[in-house]
mmCIF file of C-alpha atoms in Angstrom:
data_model
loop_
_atom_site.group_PDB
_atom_site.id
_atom_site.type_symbol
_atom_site.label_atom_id
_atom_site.label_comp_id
_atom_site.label_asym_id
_atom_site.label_seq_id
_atom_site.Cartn_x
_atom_site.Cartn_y
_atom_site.Cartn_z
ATOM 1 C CA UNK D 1 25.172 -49.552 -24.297
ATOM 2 C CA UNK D 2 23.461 -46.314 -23.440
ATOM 3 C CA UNK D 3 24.829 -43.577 -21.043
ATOM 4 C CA UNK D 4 22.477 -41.596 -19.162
ATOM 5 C CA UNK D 5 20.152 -41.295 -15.896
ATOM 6 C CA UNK D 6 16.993 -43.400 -15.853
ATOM 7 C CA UNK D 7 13.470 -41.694 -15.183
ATOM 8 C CA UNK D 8 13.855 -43.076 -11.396
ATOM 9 C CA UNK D 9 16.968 -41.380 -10.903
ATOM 10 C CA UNK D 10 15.573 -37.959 -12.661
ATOM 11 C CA UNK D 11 12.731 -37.558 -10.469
ATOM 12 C CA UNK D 12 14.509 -38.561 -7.239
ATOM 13 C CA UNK D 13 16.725 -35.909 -7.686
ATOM 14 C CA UNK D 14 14.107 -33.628 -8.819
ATOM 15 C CA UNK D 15 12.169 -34.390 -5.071
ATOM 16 C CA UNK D 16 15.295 -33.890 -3.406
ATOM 17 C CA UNK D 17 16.052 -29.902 -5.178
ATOM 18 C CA UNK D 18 12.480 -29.500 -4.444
ATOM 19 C CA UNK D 19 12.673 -30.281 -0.669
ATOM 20 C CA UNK D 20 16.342 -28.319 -0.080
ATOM 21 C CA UNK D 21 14.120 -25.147 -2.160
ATOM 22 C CA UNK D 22 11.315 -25.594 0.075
ATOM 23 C CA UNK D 23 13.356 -24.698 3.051
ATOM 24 C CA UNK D 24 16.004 -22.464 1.419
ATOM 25 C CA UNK D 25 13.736 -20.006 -0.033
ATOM 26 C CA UNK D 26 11.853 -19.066 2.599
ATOM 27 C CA UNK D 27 14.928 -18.493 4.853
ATOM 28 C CA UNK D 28 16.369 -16.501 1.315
ATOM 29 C CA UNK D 29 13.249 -14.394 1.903
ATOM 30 C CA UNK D 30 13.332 -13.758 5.441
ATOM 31 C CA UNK D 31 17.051 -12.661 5.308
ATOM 32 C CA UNK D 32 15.730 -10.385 2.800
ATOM 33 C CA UNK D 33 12.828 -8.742 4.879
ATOM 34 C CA UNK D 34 15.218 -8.415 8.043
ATOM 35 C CA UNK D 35 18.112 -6.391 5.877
ATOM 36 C CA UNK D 36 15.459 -3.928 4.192
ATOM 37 C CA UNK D 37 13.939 -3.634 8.097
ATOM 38 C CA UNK D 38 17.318 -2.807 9.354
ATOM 39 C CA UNK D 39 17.874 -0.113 6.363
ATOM 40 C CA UNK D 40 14.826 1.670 6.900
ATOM 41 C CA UNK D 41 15.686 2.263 10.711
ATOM 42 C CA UNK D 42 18.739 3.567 10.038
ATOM 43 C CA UNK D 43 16.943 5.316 7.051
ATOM 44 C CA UNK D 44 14.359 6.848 9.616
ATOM 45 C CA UNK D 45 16.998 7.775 12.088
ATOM 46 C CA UNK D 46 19.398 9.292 10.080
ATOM 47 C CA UNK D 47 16.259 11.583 8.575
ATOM 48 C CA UNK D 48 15.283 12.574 12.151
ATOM 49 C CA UNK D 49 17.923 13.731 13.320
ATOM 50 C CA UNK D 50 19.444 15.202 10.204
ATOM 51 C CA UNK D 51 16.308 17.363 10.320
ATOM 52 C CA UNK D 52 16.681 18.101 13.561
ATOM 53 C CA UNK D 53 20.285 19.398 12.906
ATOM 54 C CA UNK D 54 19.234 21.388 9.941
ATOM 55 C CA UNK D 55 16.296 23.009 11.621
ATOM 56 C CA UNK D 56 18.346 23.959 14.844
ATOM 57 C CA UNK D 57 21.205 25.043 12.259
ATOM 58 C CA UNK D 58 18.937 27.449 10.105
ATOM 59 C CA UNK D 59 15.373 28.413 12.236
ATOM 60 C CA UNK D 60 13.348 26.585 9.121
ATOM 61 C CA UNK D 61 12.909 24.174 6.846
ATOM 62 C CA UNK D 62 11.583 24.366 3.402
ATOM 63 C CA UNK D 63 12.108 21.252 1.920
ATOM 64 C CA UNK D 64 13.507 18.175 3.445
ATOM 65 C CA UNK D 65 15.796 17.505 0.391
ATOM 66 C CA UNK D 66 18.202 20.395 1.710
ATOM 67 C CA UNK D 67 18.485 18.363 4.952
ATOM 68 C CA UNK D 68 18.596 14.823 4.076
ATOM 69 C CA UNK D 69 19.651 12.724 0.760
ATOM 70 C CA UNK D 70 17.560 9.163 1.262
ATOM 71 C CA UNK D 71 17.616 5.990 -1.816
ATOM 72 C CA UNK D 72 14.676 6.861 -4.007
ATOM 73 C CA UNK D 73 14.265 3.444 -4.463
ATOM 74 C CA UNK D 74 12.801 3.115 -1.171
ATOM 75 C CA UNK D 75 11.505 6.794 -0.051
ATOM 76 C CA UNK D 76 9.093 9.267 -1.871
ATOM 77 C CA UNK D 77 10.787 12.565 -1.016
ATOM 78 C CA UNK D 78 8.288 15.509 -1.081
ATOM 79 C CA UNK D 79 9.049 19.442 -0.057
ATOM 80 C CA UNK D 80 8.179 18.143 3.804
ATOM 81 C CA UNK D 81 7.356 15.028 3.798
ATOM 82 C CA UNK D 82 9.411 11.107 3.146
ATOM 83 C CA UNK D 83 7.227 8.574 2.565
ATOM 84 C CA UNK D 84 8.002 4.321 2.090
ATOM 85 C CA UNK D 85 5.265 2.744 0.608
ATOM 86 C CA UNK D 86 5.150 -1.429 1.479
ATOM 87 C CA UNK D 87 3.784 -2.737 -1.969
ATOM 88 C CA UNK D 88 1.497 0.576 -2.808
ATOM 89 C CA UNK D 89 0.271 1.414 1.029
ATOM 90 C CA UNK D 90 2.048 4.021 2.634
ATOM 91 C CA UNK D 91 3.916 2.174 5.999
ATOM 92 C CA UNK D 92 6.496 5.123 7.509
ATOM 93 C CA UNK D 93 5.813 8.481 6.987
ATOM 94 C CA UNK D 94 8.395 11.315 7.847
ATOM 95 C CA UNK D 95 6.820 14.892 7.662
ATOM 96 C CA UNK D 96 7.372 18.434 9.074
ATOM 97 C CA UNK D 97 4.316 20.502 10.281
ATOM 98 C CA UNK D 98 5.090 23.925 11.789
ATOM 99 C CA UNK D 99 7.743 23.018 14.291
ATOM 100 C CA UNK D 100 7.311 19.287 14.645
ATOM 101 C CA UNK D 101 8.860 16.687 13.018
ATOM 102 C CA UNK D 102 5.813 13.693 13.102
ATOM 103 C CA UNK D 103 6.783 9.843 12.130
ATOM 104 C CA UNK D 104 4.093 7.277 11.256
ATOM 105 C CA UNK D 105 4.300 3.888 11.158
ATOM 106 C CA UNK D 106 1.237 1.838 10.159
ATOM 107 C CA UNK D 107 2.165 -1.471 11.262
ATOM 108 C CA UNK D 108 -1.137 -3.208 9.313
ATOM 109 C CA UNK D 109 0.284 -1.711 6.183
ATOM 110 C CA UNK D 110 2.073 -4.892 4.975
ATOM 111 C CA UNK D 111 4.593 -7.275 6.507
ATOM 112 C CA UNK D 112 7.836 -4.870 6.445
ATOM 113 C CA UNK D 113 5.897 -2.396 8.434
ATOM 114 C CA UNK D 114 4.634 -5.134 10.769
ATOM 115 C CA UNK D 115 8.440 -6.384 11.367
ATOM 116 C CA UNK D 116 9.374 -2.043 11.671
ATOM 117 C CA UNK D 117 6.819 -2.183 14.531
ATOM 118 C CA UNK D 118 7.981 -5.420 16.108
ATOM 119 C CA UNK D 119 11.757 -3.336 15.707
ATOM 120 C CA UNK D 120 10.538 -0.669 17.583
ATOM 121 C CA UNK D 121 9.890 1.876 15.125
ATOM 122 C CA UNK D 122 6.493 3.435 16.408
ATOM 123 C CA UNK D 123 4.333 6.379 15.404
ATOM 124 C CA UNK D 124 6.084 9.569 17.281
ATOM 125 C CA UNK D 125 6.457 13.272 17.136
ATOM 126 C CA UNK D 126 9.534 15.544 17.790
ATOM 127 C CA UNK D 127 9.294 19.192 18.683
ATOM 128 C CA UNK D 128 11.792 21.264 16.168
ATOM 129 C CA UNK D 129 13.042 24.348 18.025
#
């Protein structure tokens, strides 16, 4: 006699993986969304005001890099400006101009940037003195 599952078996429990997946993986990539959301606002804040600090501290700022150390793999650091791209369009931009600090959010630049909006995260400017 021959051990083994029959074809029945095999593809019942192949429907069954298939239906836990179906609900599992888009929670899996929700979870995901929300933890890179909450990273980039305390990314964004902790740029802000370490800018802020480093401005009031020395009258100037040359390049943002002397102020602020952010993950590369998430921020494009320039001399004055921090850019996140969502997929390859620029979502939250961090830049000095003269004495203000500017953030911009495009909220219809992908679904992170949508879900930085809903967070609260909105296009402002900051006066550096």
């Amino acid at each position: 006699m021959k051990k083994g599952f029959s074809l029945l078996e095999l593809i019942f429990a192949i429907v069954v993986i298939g239906i836990i997946a179906s609900f599992a993986i888009p929670k899996y990539l929700d979870t995901r969304d929300s933890a890179l959301v909450s990273t980039l606002k305390r990314d964004i804040s902790t740029a802000i005001t370490s800018i802020q600090s480093y401005h009031l501290q020395n009258g100037s700022i040359s390049k943002i890099s002397d102020a602020v150390t952010l993950n590369t793999t998430n921020w494009t650091i320039e001399d004055l400006k921090i850019t996140y791209k969502d997929n390859t369009t620029d979502c939250a931009i961090i830049e000095v101009k003269e004495s203000k600090l500017n953030l911009t959010v495009s909220a219809d630049a992908g679904d992170i940037c949508k879900k930085l909006d809903e967070a609260g995260i909105k296009t402002t400017s900051y006066d550096l003195f």
